[in-house]
Structure formats: structure tokens, C-alpha cells
Short mmCIF file of C-alpha atoms in Angstrom, two decimals:
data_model
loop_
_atom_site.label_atom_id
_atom_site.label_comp_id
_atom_site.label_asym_id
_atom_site.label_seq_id
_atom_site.Cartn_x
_atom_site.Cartn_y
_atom_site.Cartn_z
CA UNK A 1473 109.32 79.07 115.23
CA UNK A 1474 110.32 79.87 111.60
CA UNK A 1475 109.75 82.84 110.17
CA UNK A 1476 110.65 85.42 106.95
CA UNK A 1477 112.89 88.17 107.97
CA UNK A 1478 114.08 91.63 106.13
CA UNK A 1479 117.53 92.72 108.13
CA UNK A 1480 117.33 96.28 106.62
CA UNK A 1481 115.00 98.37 103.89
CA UNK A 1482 115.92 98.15 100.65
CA UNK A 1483 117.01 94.29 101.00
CA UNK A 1484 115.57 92.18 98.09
CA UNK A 1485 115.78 88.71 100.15
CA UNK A 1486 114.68 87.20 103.23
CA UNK A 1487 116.15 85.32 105.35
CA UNK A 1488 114.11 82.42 107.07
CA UNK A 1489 114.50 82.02 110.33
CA UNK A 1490 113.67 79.52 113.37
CA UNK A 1491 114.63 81.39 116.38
CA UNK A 1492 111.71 83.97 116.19
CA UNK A 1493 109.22 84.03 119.02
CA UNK A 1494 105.12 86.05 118.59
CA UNK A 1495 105.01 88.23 121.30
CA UNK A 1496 102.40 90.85 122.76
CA UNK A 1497 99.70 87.88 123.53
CA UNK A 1498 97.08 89.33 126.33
CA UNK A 1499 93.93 90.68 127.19
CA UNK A 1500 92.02 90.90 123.69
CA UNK A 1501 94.84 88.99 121.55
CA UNK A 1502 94.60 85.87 119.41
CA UNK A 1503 97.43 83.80 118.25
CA UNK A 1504 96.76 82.44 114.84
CA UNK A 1505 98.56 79.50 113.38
CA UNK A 1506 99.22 80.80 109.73
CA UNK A 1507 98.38 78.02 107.31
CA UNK A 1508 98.84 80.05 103.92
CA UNK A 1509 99.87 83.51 103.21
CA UNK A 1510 99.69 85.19 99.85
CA UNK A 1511 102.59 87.50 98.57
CA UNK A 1512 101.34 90.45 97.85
CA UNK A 1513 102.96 93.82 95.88
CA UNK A 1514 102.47 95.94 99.11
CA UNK A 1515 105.03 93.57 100.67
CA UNK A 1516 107.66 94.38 98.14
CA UNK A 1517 106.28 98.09 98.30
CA UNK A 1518 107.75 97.85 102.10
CA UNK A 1519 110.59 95.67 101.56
CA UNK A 1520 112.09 98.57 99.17
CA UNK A 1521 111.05 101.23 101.14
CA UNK A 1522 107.96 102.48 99.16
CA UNK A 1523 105.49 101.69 101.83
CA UNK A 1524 106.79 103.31 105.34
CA UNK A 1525 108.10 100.12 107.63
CA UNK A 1526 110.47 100.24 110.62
CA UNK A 1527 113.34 97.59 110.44
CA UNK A 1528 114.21 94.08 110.94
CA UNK A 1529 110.22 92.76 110.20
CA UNK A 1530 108.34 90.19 108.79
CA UNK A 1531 106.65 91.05 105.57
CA UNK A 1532 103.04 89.27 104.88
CA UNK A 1533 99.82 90.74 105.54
CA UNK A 1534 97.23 88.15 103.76
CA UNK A 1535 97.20 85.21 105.87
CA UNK A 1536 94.89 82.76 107.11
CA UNK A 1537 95.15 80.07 109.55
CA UNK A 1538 93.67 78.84 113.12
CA UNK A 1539 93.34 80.30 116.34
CA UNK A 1540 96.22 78.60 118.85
CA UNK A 1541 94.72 80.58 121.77
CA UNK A 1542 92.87 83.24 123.08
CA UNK A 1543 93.51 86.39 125.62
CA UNK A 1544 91.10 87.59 128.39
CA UNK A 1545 88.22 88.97 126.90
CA UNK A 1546 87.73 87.63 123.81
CA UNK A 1547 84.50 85.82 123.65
CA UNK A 1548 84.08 85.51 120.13
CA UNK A 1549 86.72 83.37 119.31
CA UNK A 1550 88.02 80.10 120.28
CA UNK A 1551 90.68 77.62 119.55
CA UNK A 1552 90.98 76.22 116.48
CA UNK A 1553 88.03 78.35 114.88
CA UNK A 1554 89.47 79.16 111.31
CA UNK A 1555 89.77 82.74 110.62
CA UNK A 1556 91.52 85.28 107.41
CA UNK A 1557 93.78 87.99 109.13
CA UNK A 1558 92.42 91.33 108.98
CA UNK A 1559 95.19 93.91 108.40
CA UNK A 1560 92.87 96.74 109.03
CA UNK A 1561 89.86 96.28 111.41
CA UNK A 1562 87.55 98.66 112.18
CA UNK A 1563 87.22 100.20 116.10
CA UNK A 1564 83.47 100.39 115.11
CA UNK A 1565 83.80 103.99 117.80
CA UNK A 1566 85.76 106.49 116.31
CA UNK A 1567 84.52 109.22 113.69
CA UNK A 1568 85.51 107.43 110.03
CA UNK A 1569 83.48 103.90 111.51
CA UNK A 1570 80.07 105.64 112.93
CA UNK A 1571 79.90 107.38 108.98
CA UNK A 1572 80.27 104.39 107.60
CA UNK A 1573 83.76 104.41 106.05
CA UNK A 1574 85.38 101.06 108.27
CA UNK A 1575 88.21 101.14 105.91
CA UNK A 1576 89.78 104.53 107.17
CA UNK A 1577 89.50 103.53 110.35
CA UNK A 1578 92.93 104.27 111.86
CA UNK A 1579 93.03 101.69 115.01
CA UNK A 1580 94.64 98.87 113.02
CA UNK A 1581 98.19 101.29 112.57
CA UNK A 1582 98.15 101.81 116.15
CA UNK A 1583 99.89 98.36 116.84
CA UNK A 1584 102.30 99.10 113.44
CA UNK A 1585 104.78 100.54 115.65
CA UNK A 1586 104.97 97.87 117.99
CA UNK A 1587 107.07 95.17 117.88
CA UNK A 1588 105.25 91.57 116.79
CA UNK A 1589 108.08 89.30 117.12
CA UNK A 1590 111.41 88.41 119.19
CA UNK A 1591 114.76 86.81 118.51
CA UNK A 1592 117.83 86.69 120.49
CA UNK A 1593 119.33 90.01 118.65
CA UNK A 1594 116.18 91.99 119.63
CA UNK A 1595 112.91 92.62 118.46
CA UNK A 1596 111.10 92.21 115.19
CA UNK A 1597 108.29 93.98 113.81
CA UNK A 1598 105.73 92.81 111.60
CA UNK A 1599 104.31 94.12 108.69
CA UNK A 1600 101.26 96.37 108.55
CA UNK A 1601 101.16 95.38 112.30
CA UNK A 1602 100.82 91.78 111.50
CA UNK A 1603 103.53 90.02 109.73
CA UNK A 1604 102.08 86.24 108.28
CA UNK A 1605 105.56 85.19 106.40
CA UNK A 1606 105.77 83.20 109.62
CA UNK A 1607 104.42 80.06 111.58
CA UNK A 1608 102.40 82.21 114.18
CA UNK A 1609 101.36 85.99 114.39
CA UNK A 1610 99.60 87.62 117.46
CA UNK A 1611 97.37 90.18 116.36
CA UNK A 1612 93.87 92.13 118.55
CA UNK A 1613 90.96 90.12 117.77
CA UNK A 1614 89.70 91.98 115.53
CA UNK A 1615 92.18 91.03 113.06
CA UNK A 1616 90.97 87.25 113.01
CA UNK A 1617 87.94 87.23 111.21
CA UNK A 1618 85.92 83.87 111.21
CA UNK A 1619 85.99 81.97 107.78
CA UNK A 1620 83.31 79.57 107.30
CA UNK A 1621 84.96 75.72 106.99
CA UNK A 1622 84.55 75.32 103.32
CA UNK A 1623 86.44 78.62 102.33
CA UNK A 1624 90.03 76.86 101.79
CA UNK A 1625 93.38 78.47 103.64
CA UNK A 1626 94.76 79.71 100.09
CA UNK A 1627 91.24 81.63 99.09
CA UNK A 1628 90.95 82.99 102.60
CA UNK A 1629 94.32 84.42 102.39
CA UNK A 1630 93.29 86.30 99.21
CA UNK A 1631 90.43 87.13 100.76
CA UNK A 1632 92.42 88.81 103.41
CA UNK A 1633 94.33 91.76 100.96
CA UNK A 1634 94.20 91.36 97.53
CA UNK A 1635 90.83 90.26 96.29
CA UNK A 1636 89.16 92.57 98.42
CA UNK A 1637 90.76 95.52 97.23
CA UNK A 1638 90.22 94.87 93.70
CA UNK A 1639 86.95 93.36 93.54
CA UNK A 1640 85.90 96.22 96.39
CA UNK A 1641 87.65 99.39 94.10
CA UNK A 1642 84.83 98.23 91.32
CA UNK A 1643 81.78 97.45 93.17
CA UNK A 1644 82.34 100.17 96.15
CA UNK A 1645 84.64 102.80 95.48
CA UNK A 1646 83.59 103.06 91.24
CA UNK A 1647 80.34 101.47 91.53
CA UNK A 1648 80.76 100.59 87.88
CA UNK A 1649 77.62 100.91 85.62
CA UNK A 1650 76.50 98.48 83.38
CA UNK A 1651 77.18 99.10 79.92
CA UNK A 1652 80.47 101.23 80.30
CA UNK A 1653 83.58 101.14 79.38
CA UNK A 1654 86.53 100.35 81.72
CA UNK A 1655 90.37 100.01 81.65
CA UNK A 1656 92.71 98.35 84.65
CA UNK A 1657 96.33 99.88 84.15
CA UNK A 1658 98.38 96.95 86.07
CA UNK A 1659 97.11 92.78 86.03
CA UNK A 1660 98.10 91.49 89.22
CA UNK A 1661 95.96 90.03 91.30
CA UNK A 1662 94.28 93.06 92.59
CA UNK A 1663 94.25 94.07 89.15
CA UNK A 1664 92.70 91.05 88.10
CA UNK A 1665 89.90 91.28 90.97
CA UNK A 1666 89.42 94.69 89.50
CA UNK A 1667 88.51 93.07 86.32
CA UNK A 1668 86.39 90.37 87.88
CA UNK A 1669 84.68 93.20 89.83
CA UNK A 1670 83.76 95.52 86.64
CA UNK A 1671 82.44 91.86 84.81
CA UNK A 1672 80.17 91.72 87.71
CA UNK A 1673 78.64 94.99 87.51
CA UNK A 1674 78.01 94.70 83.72
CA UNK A 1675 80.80 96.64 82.12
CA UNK A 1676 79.80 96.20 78.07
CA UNK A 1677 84.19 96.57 77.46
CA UNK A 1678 87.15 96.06 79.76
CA UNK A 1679 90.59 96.42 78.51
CA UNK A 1680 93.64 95.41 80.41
CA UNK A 1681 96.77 96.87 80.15
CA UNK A 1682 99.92 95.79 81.41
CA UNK A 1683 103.78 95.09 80.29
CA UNK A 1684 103.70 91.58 80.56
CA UNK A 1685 102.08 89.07 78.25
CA UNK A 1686 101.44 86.23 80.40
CA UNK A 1687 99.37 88.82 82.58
CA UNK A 1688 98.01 90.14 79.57
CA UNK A 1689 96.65 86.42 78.98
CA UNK A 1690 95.33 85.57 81.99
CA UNK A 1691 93.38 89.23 82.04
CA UNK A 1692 90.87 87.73 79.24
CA UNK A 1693 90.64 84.78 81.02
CA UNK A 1694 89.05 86.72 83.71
CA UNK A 1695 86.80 88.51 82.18
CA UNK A 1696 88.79 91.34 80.02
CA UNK A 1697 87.33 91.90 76.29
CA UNK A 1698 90.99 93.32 75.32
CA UNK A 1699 94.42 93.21 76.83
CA UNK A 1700 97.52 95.33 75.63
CA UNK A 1701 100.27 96.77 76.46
CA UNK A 1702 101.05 100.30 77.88
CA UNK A 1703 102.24 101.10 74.19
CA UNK A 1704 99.17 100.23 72.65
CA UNK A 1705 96.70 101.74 75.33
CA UNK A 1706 96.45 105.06 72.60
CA UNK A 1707 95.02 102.44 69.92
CA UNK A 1708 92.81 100.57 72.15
CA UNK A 1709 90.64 103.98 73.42
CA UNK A 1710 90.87 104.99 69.77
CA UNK A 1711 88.87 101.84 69.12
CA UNK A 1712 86.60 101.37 71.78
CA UNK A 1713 85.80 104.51 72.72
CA UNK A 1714 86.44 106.80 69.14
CA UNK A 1715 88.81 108.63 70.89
CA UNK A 1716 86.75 109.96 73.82
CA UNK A 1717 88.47 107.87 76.58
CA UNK A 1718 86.61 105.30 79.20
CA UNK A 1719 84.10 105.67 81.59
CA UNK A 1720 86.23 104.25 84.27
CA UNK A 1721 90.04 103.90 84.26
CA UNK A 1722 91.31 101.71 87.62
CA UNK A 1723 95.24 102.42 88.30
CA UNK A 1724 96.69 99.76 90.10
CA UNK A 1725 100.43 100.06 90.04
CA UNK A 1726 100.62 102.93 92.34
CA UNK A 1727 102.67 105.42 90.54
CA UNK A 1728 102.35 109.31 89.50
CA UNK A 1729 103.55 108.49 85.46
CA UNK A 1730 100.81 105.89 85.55
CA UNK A 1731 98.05 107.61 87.27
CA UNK A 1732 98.81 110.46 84.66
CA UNK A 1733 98.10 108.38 82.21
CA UNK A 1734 95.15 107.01 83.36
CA UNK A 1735 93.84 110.54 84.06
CA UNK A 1736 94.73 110.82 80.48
CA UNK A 1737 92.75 107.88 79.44
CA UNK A 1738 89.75 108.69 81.17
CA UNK A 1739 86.86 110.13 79.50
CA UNK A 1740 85.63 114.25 80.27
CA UNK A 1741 83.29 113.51 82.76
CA UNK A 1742 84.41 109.91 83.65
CA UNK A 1743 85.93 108.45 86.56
CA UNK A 1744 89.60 107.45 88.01
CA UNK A 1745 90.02 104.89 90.60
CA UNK A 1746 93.48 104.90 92.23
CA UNK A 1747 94.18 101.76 93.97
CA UNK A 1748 98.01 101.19 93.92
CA UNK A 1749 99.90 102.00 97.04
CA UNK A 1750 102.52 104.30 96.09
CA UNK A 1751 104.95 106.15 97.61
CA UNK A 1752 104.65 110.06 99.83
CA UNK A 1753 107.46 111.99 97.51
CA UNK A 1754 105.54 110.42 94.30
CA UNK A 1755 103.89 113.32 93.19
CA UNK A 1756 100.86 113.50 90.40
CA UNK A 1757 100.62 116.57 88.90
CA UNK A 1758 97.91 117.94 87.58
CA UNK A 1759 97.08 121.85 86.26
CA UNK A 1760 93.72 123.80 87.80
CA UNK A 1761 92.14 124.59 84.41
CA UNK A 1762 92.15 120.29 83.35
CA UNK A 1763 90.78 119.66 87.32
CA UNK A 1764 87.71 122.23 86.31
CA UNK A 1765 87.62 121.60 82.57
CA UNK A 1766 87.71 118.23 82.35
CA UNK A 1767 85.41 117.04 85.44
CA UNK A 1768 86.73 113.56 85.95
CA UNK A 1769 85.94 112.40 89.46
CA UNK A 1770 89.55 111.11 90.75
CA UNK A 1771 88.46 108.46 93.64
CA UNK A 1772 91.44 106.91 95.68
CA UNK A 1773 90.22 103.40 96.67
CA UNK A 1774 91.88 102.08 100.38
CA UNK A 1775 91.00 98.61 100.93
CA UNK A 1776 88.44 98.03 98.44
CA UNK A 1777 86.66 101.49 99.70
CA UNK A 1778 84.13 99.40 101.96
CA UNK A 1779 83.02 97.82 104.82
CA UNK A 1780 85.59 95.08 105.17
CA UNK A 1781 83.82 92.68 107.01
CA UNK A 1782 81.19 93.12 104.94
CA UNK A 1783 83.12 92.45 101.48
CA UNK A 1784 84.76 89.24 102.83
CA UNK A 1785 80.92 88.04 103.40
CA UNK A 1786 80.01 89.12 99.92
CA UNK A 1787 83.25 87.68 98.28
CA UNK A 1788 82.37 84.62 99.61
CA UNK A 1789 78.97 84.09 98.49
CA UNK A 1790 79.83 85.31 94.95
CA UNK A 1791 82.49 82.65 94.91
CA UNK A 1792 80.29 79.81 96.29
CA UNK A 1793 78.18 80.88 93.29
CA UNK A 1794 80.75 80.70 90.79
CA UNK A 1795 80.46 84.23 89.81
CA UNK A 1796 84.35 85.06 90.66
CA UNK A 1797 87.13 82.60 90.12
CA UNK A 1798 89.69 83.19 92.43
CA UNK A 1799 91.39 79.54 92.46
CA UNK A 1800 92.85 80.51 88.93
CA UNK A 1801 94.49 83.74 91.11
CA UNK A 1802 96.91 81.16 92.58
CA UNK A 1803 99.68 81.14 89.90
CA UNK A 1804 102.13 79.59 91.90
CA UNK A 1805 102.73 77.70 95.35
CA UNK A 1806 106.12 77.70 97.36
CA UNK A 1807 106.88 76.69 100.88
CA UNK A 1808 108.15 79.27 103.46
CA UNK A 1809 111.74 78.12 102.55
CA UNK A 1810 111.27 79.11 98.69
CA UNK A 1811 109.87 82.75 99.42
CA UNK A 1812 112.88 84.47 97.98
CA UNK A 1813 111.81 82.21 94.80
CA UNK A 1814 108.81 83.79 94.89
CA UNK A 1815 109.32 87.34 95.35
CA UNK A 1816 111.64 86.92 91.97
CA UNK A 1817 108.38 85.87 90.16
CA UNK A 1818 106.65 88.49 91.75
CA UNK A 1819 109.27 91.28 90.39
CA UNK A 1820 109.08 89.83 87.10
CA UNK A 1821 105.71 89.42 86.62
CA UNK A 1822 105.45 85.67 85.79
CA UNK A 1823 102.86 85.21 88.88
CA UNK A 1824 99.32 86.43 89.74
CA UNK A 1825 99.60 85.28 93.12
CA UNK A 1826 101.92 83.23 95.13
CA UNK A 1827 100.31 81.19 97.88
CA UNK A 1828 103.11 80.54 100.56
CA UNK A 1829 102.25 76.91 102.47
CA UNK A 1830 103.60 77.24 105.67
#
């Protein structure tokens, strides 16, 4: 089958192949044929070496698609049932599920190390243990979660990463209160879930910020009262806050200079949501006296800080109801053969979201 390949980190193409075989099918597998995939930043977070990833593998970790066939065991699932591939499912058993907190469970990483694919010059490994820049993935079960047949391939995908984390990093992790004021430092399409997710609660002001104009634009389409640029963040608090700084500041780029600033930016008192993926020797410095002075709660959001399974039910109702737009996420569409296209627009900013059609 075809499928996206990175030879060696730090590689800024892929090469599409068609002599890669899914392996690892069994007792409590699923092999999903991957309809649509979106391109996401984590994948160019592991293709450059930001996000740990052993070498050759298949980036992609928001996919959706159909079930091909099932292993021993799994009773839930059957051919062609549609289903969103869950890069992180929860054990429901060990400590972080029975308090609550799914979305630290660790079980999904134990596959990470293991290969996912073959080819003739060895094995292949697949990103974030699954690897969707590709016809077919095997993943455990519990990474196929059932979509219901009028949630299209493309939303689904977003469903899978991207949307969740944003829209979960407001409504979870922040909890956002009506009336407040929030900024979202980076307008991707977690970003821009972010934005939809602070709407929802009732946020009275949401200002975007982010380098490039096009994202800038698209921000207030989604729901942002303001959008600047990095340069003009300074002038924006000055004028919708008097100075003070926001209630909530969401960081999304996943960087120490721009989680300072956000700290920065966020109000005495007031509350900074890190949901960018950055990388371990990216250090964010900050001095005892501000940590005791200043009393900002710093929350790190993983995975939209939430039951997963939960927030995919929940996105999709508030979509059905037209309260979050997420067809407008899908800037751009490309076939696996134009991926490298894609991860240009993705570098320069010119897309929200790439769908990949495979």
C-alpha cells in the first residue's frame, strides 16, 4: 500500500511510498482503512525533531476511516463500522483513568516504540503509535472510536487531534467564565478551536494573536473580537484590559519565549493555559517571588485536559447544532501524493488545516 515516509529526523519532505505493509494485526487489533487525515503541527513538531520519534515513520495522527478487519476479542467493532483514530486511549485501569484524568493515561505510548509498518529495507514506525499518512494503520481497539454516519471523514479526522485539544483547553482545562477576557497566542487550528471554545463559554473579549494575517482573518471569523500581531499584543491589553492583562491567556505555539509572554500577558490572579507541544531542553523561566506575587494559575492542557471519549461526543453534538464551525477549519485539501505541498503551507502559515484524501 502507499504510504508517507520520513527517512531520517530533521527531513522536511516525505517520500510516498507503495511498498509499505501494516503490521502487528492480532488479538485486540483493528485495521482501519484511512479515508482522510488532517496535518497537524505535532507532525512537523516530530518530523524536526521537537516531539521525540524513532526513525524511518509515518507521520499523521488525526485520521479517520473504516474498519478492514478485526482481531480476536474485539466485540465492539466490526467491519466497515466508521470510526476517528484515537491517538491516546484510555486503559480505563490504571491510576490517572480511575481519578478521572483519561488523557494522562499512559497505555497509548506503550505501542510508540513498536514498529507499525514494513517495507523491504526494514521496519517503519508510525507516529504517536499510529501513523495515518498512509492507506491502512493497525492500531488496539481502543484507538478506533465509532463515529456516527453523518459525521463526514474530514470532520472526524479533526475530531481526532486538533479540535479536541483546542475546543477541550477552553471548556476543560480553563473552564472559561463568561464575561472575561481571553487571548490565544498562535491561530492554527487548535488555536482556532481555542477561540471557538472561549465563544462558547461566554468570553465578553477574545483577542487573537498571531504573525500571519490570513490567520489573523480567519480568527474573527471564528469568533475573535480582535486579532493582532505579536507586536501589537502590548496595545491590545492596554485597551481591553487598561493595562491589567486577561483573565485567560491560551499559548498554543509551544515555546518558552511565547509562554513568557503569555505569562506576561496574563492578569495577577488570572490564568495560563499551555497547550503547544514543545520541546524537553525548551526551558520557561520564571523567578520565585513573580510565582508567589503574582498568583496566576499556569495549567498545561494535554489533549484538551478531558475525557476524550467524552469530548468527541460533545464536539459532535455542538456541531450538529451549529454552535462550532469546523468545516471552515479545512483550508485546504491535497491528495496523499501532494503532502509535501502541504506541509509547505503548513510552515508558512497560509493553512488552518489541511485535509489529506487518501
Amino acid at each position: 500500500m502507499r504510504a508517507a515516509v520520513q527517512h531520517e529526523i530533521g527531513q522536511d519532505k516525505l517520500e510516498v511510498l507503495d511498498d509499505i505493509e501494516a503490521v502487528g494485526f492480532g488479538s485486540g487489533r483493528v485495521r482501519i482503512r484511512v479515508r482522510a487525515t488532517g496535518l497537524c503541527h505535532s507532525d512537523l513538531s516530530a518530523m524536526s525533531g521537537v516531539l521525540p520519534q524513532p526513525a524511518p515513520f509515518v507521520p499523521g495522527h488525526e485520521g479517520a476511516g473504516e474498519i478492514v478487519e478485526v482481531g480476536e476479542g474485539v466485540t465492539h467493532l466490526k467491519p466497515g463500522d466508521r470510526v476517528v483514530v484515537c491517538w491516546l486511549p484510555a486503559c480505563g485501569v490504571c491510576p490517572a483513568c480511575k481519578r478521572g484524568q483519561s488523557q494522562l493515561c499512559l497505555a497509548g505510548f506503550m505501542n510508540a516504540g513498536t514498529p507499525n509498518f514494513r517495507r523491504p529495507g526494514g521496519d517503519v514506525f508510525g507516529f504517536a503509535g499510529t501513523g495515518t499518512f498512509t492507506e491502512e494503520v493497525v492500531v488496539d481497539a481502543g484507538s478506533a472510536v465509532p463515529i456516527p454516519d453523518d459525521v463526514p471523514f474530514d470532520i472526524a479526522a479533526l475530531i481526532g487531534c486538533g479540535v479536541t485539544t483546542g475546543l477541550g483547553a477552553a471548556l476543560n482545562t480553563a473552564d472559561v467564565a463568561a464575561g472575561s477576557s481571553v487571548a490565544v497566542i498562535g491561530c492554527g487550528g487548535v488555536g482556532i478551536s481555542a477561540i471557538q471554545g472561549a465563544r462558547l463559554k461566554g468570553a465578553a473579549e477574545i483577542v487573537a494573536v498571531d504573525p500571519v494575517a490570513s490567520r489573523r482573518e480567519a480568527a474573527l471569523r471564528f469568533g475573535a473580537t480582535k486579532a493582532v500581531s505579536p507586536d501589537e499584543l502590548p496595545g491590545a491589553k492596554q485597551s481591553v484590559t487598561g493595562g491589567e492583562g486577561f483573565d485567560y491567556v491560551f499559548e498554543v505555539v509551544g515555546r518558552s519565549a511565547t509562554a513568557r509572554t503569555a505569562y506576561e500577558n496574563t492578569r495577577r490572579g488570572g490564568t495560563l493555559v499551555i497547550v503547544g507541544a514543545g520541546a524537553m531542553d525548551d526551558f520557561l523561566q520564571l523567578n520565585m517571588f513573580e510565582l508567589f506575587f503574582d498568583e496566576k494559575r499556569i495549567l498545561p492542557s494535554m489533549y484538551g485536559g478531558g475525557d476524550v471519549l467524552r469530548s468527541y461526543e460533545r464536539t459532535v453534538a455542538l456541531w450538529r447544532a451549529g454552535r462550532i464551525d469546523l468545516e471552515s477549519l479545512i483550508t485546504h485539501r491535497v491528495p496523499l501524493s501532494g503532502i509535501n505541498e502541504a506541509l509547505d503551507q503548513m510552515r508558512t502559515g497560509t493553512a488552518l488545516r489541511t485535509c489529506i484524501e487518501i
